[in-house]
Short mmCIF file of C-alpha atoms in Angstrom, two decimals:
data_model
loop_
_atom_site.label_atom_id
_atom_site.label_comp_id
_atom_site.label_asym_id
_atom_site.label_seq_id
_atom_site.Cartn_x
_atom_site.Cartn_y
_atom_site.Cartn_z
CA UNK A 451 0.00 0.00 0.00
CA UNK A 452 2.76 2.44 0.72
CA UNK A 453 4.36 1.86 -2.86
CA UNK A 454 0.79 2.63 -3.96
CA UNK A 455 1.26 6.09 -2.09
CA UNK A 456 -1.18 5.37 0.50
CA UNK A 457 -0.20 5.42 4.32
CA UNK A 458 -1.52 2.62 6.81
CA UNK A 459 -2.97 4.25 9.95
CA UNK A 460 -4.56 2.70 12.77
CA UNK A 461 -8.24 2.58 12.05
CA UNK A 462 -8.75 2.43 15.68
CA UNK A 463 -7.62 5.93 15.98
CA UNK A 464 -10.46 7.59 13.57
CA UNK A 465 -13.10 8.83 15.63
CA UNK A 466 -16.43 7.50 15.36
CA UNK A 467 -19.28 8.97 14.08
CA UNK A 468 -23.13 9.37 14.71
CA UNK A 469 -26.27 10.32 12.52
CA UNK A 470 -27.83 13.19 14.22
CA UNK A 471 -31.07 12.14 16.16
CA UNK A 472 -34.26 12.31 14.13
CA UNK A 473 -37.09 13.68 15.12
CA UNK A 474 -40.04 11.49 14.58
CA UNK A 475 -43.06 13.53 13.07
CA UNK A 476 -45.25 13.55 16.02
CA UNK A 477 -42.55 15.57 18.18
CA UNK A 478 -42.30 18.50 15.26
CA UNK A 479 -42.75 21.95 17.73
CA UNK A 480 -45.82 23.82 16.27
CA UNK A 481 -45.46 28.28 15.56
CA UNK A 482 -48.16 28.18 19.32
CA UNK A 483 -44.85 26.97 21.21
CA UNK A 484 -42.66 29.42 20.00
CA UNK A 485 -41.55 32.24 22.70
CA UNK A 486 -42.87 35.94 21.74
CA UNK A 487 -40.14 38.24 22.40
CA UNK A 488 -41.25 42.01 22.85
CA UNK A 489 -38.86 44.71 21.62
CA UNK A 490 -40.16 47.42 23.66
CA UNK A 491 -39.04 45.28 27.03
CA UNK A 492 -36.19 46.65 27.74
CA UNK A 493 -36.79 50.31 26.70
CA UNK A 494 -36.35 53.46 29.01
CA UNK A 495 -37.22 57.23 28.31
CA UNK A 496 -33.97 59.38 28.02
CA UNK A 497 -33.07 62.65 29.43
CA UNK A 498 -33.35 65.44 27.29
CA UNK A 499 -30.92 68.05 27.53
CA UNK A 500 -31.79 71.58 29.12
CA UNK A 501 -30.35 73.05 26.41
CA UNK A 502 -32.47 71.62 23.49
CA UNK A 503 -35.87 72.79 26.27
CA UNK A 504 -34.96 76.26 25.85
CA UNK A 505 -34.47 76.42 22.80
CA UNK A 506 -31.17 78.25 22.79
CA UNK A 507 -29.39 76.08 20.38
CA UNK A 508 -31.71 76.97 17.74
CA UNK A 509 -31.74 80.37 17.81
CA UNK A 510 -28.24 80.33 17.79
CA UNK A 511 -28.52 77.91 14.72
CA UNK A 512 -30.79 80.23 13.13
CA UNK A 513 -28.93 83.33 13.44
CA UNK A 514 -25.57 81.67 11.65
CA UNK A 515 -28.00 80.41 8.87
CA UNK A 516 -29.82 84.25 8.34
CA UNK A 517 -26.03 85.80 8.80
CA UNK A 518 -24.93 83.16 6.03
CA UNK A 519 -27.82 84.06 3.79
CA UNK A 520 -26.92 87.80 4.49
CA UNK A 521 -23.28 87.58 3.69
CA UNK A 522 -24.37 85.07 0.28
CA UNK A 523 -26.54 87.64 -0.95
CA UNK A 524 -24.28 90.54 0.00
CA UNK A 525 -21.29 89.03 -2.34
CA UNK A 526 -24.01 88.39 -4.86
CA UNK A 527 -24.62 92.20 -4.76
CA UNK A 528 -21.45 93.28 -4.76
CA UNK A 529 -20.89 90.25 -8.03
CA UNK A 530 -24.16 92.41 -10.12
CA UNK A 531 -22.76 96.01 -9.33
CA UNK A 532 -19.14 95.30 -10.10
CA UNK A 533 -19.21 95.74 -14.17
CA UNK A 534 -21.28 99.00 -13.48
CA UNK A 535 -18.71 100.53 -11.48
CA UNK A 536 -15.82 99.22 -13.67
CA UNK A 537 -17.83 100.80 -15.99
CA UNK A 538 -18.11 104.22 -14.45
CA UNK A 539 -14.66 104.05 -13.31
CA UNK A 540 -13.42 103.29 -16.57
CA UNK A 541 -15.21 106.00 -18.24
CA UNK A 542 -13.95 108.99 -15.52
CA UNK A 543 -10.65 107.37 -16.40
CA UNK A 544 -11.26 108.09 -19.93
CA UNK A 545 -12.47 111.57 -19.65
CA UNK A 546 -9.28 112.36 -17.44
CA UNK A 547 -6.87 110.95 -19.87
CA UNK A 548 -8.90 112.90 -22.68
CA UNK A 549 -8.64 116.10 -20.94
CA UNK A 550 -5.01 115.33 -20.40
CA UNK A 551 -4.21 115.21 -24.08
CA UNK A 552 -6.29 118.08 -25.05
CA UNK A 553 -3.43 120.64 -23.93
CA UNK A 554 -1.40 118.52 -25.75
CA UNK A 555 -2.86 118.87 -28.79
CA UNK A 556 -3.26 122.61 -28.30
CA UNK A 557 0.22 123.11 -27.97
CA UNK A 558 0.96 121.61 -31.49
CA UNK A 559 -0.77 124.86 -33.31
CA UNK A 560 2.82 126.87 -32.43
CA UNK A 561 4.66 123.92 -33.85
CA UNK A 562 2.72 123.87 -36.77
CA UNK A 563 3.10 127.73 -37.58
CA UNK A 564 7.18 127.06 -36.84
CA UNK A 565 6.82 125.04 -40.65
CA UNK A 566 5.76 128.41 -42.47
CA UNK A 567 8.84 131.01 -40.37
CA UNK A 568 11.97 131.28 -41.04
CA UNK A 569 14.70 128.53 -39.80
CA UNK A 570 15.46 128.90 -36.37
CA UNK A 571 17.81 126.37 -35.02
CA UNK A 572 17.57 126.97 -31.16
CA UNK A 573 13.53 126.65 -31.69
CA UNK A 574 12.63 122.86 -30.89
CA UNK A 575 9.56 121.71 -30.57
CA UNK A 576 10.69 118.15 -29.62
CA UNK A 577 9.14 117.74 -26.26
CA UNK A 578 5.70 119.11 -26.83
CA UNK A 579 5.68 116.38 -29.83
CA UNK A 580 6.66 113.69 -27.26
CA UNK A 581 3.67 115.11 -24.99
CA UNK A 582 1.20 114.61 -27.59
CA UNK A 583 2.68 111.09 -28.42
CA UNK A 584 2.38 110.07 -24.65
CA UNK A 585 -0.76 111.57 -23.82
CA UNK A 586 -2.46 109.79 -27.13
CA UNK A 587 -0.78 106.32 -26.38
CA UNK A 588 -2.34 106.28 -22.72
CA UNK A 589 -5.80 107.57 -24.07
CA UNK A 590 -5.57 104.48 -25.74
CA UNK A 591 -4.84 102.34 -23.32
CA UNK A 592 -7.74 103.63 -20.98
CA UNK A 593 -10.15 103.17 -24.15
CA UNK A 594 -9.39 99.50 -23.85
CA UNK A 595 -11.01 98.88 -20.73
CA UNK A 596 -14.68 100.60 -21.62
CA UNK A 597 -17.40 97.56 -22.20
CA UNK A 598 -19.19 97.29 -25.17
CA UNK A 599 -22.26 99.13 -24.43
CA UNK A 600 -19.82 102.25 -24.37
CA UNK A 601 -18.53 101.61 -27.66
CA UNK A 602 -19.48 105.36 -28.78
CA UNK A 603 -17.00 106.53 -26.55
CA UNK A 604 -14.09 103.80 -27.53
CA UNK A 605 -14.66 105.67 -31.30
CA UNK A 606 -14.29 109.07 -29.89
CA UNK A 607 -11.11 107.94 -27.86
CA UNK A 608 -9.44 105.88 -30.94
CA UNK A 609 -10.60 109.20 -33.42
CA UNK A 610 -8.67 111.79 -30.34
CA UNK A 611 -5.79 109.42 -30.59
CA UNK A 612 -5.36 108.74 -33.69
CA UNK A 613 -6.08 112.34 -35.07
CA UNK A 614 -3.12 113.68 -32.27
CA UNK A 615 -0.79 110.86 -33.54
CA UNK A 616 -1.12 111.57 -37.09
CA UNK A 617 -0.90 115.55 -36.46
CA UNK A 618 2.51 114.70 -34.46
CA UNK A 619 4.17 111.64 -36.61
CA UNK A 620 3.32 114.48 -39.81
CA UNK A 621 4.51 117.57 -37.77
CA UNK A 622 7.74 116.14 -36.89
CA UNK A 623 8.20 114.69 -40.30
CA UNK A 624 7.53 118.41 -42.06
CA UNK A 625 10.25 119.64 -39.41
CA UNK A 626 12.76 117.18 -39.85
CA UNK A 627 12.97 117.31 -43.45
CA UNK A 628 12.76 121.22 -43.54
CA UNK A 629 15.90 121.12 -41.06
CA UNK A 630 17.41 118.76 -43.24
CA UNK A 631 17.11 120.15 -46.57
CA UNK A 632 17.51 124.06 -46.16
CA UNK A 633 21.47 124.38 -44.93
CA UNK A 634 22.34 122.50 -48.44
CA UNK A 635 19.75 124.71 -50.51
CA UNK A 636 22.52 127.63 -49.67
CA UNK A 637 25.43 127.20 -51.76
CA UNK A 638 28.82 128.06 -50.01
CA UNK A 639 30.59 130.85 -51.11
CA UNK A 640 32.76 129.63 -54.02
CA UNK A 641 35.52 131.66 -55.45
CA UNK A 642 35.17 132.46 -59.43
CA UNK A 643 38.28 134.46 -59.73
CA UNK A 644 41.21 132.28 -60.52
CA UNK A 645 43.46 134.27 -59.40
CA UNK A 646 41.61 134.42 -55.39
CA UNK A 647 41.99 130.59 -54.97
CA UNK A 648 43.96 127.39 -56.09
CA UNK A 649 42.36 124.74 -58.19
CA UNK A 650 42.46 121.72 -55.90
CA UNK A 651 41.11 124.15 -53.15
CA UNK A 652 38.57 125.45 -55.57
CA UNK A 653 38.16 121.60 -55.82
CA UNK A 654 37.90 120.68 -52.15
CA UNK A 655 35.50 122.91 -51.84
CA UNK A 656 33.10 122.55 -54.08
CA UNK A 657 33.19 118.80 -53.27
CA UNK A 658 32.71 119.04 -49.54
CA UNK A 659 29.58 120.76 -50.18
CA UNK A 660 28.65 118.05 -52.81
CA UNK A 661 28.82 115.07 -50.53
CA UNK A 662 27.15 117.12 -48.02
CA UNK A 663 23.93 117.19 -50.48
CA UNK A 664 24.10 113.92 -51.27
CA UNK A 665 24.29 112.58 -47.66
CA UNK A 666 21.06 114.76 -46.69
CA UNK A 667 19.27 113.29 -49.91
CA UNK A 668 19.86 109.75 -49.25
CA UNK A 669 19.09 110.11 -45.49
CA UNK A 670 15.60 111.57 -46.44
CA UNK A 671 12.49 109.41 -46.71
CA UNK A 672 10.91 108.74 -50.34
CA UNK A 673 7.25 109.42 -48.88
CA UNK A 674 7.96 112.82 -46.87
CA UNK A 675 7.45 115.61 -49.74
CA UNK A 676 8.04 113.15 -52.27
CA UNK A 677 8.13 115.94 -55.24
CA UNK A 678 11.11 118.09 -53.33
CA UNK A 679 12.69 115.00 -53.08
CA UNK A 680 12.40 113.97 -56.61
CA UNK A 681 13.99 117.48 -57.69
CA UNK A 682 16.72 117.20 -55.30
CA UNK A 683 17.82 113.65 -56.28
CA UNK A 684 17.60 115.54 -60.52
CA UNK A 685 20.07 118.47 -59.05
CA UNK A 686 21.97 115.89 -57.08
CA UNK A 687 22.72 114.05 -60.92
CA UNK A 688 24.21 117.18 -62.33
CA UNK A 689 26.53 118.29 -59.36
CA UNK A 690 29.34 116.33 -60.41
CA UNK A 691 29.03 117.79 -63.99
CA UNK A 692 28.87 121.22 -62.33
CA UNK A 693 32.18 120.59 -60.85
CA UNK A 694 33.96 119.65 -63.05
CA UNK A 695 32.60 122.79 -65.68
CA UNK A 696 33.56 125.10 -62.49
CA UNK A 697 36.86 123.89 -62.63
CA UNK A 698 37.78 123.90 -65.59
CA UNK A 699 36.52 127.39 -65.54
CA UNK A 700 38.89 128.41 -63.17
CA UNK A 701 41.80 126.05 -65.14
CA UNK A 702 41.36 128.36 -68.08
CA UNK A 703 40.96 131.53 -66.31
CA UNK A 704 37.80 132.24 -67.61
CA UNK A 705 35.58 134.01 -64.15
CA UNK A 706 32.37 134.61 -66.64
CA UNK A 707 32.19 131.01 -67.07
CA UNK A 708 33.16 129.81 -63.52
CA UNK A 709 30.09 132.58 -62.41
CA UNK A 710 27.96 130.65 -64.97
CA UNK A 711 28.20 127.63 -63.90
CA UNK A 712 27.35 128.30 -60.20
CA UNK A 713 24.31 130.88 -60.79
CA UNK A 714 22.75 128.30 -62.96
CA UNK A 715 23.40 125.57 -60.52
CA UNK A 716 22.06 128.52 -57.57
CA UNK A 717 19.17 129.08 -59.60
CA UNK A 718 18.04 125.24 -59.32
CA UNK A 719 18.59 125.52 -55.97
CA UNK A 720 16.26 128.24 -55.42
CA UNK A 721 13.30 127.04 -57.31
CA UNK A 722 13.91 123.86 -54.99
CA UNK A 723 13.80 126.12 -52.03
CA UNK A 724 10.12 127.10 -53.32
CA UNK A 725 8.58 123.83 -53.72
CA UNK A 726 10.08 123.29 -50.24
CA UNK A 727 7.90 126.41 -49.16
CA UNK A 728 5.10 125.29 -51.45
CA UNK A 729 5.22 121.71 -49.73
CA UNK A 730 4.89 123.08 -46.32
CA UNK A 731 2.02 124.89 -46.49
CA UNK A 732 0.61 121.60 -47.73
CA UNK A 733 1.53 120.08 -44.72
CA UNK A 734 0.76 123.02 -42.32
CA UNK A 735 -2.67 122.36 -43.46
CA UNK A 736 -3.16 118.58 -43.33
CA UNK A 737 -1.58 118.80 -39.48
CA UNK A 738 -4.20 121.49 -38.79
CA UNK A 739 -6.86 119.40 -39.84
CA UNK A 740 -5.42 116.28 -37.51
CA UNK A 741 -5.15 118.71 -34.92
CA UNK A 742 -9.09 119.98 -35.27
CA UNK A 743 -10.29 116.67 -35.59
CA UNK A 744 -8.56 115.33 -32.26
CA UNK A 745 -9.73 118.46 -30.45
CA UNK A 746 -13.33 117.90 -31.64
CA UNK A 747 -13.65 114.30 -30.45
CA UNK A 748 -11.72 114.94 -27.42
CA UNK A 749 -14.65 117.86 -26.64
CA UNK A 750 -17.40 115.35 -27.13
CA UNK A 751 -15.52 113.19 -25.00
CA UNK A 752 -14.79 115.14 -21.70
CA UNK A 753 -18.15 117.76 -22.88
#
């Protein structure tokens, strides 16, 4: 049995066994015999707090709920009437940065007049420019925040802006170029008479005052007075003819002919010198209409 894989034990040592009793069918116990069992036996009343009697506990209760409800409905309030008075506040903003600019603006008139006078060199109107500039950028900038219902205002603000913007950017242009252009419009004072002056000074001479013109003309911008520039880039082509006829003026000792050749050459610099004037009034005029139109929004603005 063992090479089989099964172990002998001692039978003896297995514990016996017995089929539970049965119950014959007369003995069965019928539902009569069962014991009732009531639940509410073993039940006592309990003591009530005093607390709970007087009621204090509720009203305590009570008084966090209504100071809950208070405080809900207070930040739902405060949630409705906080566009309004971004709204308002926004707009005061705007009228304050309007009226800001408006002096601004104002002061650009005496700039604009400076076009028509005569050169003056100390004269700069620089920092009212950068005024207007300023004051337009940050009117703006407080435009951005009004809500759409005040969109009739965000037009008047962007037209203010703009207008002041586009009065400066064509001011400062007009001046610029008109400081550029009218030191080489004078020609220097060039010696005709042979005998006053060497050739290769004659030379030098003429020739600083040459790449002087030409440095101005390429430094100026095609779109600023764009016929002025156009005649100065056609007198700019003949200037190295004009040298070299002055020259040899002055190599055959002929004055008449050295005269000549700079009165014709100072003759196309004067009728340049007149568009120049022509040109300006042109401009004068388009930065006084900028400058009436950003006035006129700015009153309906801050009126």
């Amino acid at each position: 049995m063992e090479s089989l894989g099964f172990i002998e034990e001692d039978l003896t040592r297995v514990s016996s066994w017995q089929t539970p009793p049965t119950v014959s069918p007369g003995s069965e116990s019928t539902p009569s015999q069962v014991a009732k069992v009531d639940p509410f036996d073993d039940w006592s009343p309990t003591e009530v707090g005093r607390g709970l009697l007087t009621g204090r506990v509720r009203w305590t209760v009570l008084v966090g709920v209504v100071m809950m409800c208070a405080g809900i409905a207070g930040v739902a309030a405060w949630i409705y009437q906080r566009p309004a008075e971004l709204a308002r506040d926004a707009l005061v903003e705007l009228e304050t940065t309007a009226g800001a600019l408006q002096p601004a603006v104002l002061a650009l008139h005496a700039a604009n007049d400076h076009l028509l006078s005569p050169l003056d060199r100390t004269s700069s109107h620089t920092q009212s420019l950068l005024e207007v500039d300023k004051r337009a950028r940050a009117l703006y900038e407080a435009s951005a925040s009004l809500t759409a219902a005040q969109s009739s205002d965000r037009v008047l603000a962007a037209d203010a802006a703009s207008a002041a913007l586009e009065a400066s950017a064509t001011l400062r242009d007009g001046l610029g170029y008109r400081a550029g252009i009218v030191p080489i419009l004078a020609m220097p004072e060039l010696q005709t008479d042979p005998q006053l002056i060497e050739l290769d000074e004659a030379a030098l001479a003429f020739g600083e005052w040459q790449a002087q013109f030409d440095a101005v003309l390429t430094a100026l911008p095609e779109q600023i007075l764009a016929p002025l520039t156009a005649e100065l880039a056609s007198i700019s082509g003949t200037l190295e003819s004009s040298r070299m006829l002055y020259l040899d003026a002055l190599r055959n000792d002929d004055p008449d002919a050295a005269q000549a050749v700079l009165d014709t050459l100072q003759g196309r610099l004067s009728a340049a010198e007149t568009l120049l004037e022509e040109e300006l009034v042109g401009v004068h005029a388009r930065v006084a209409l900028r400058i009436e139109a950003s006035l006129a929004a700015i009153d309906s603005l801050v009126g």
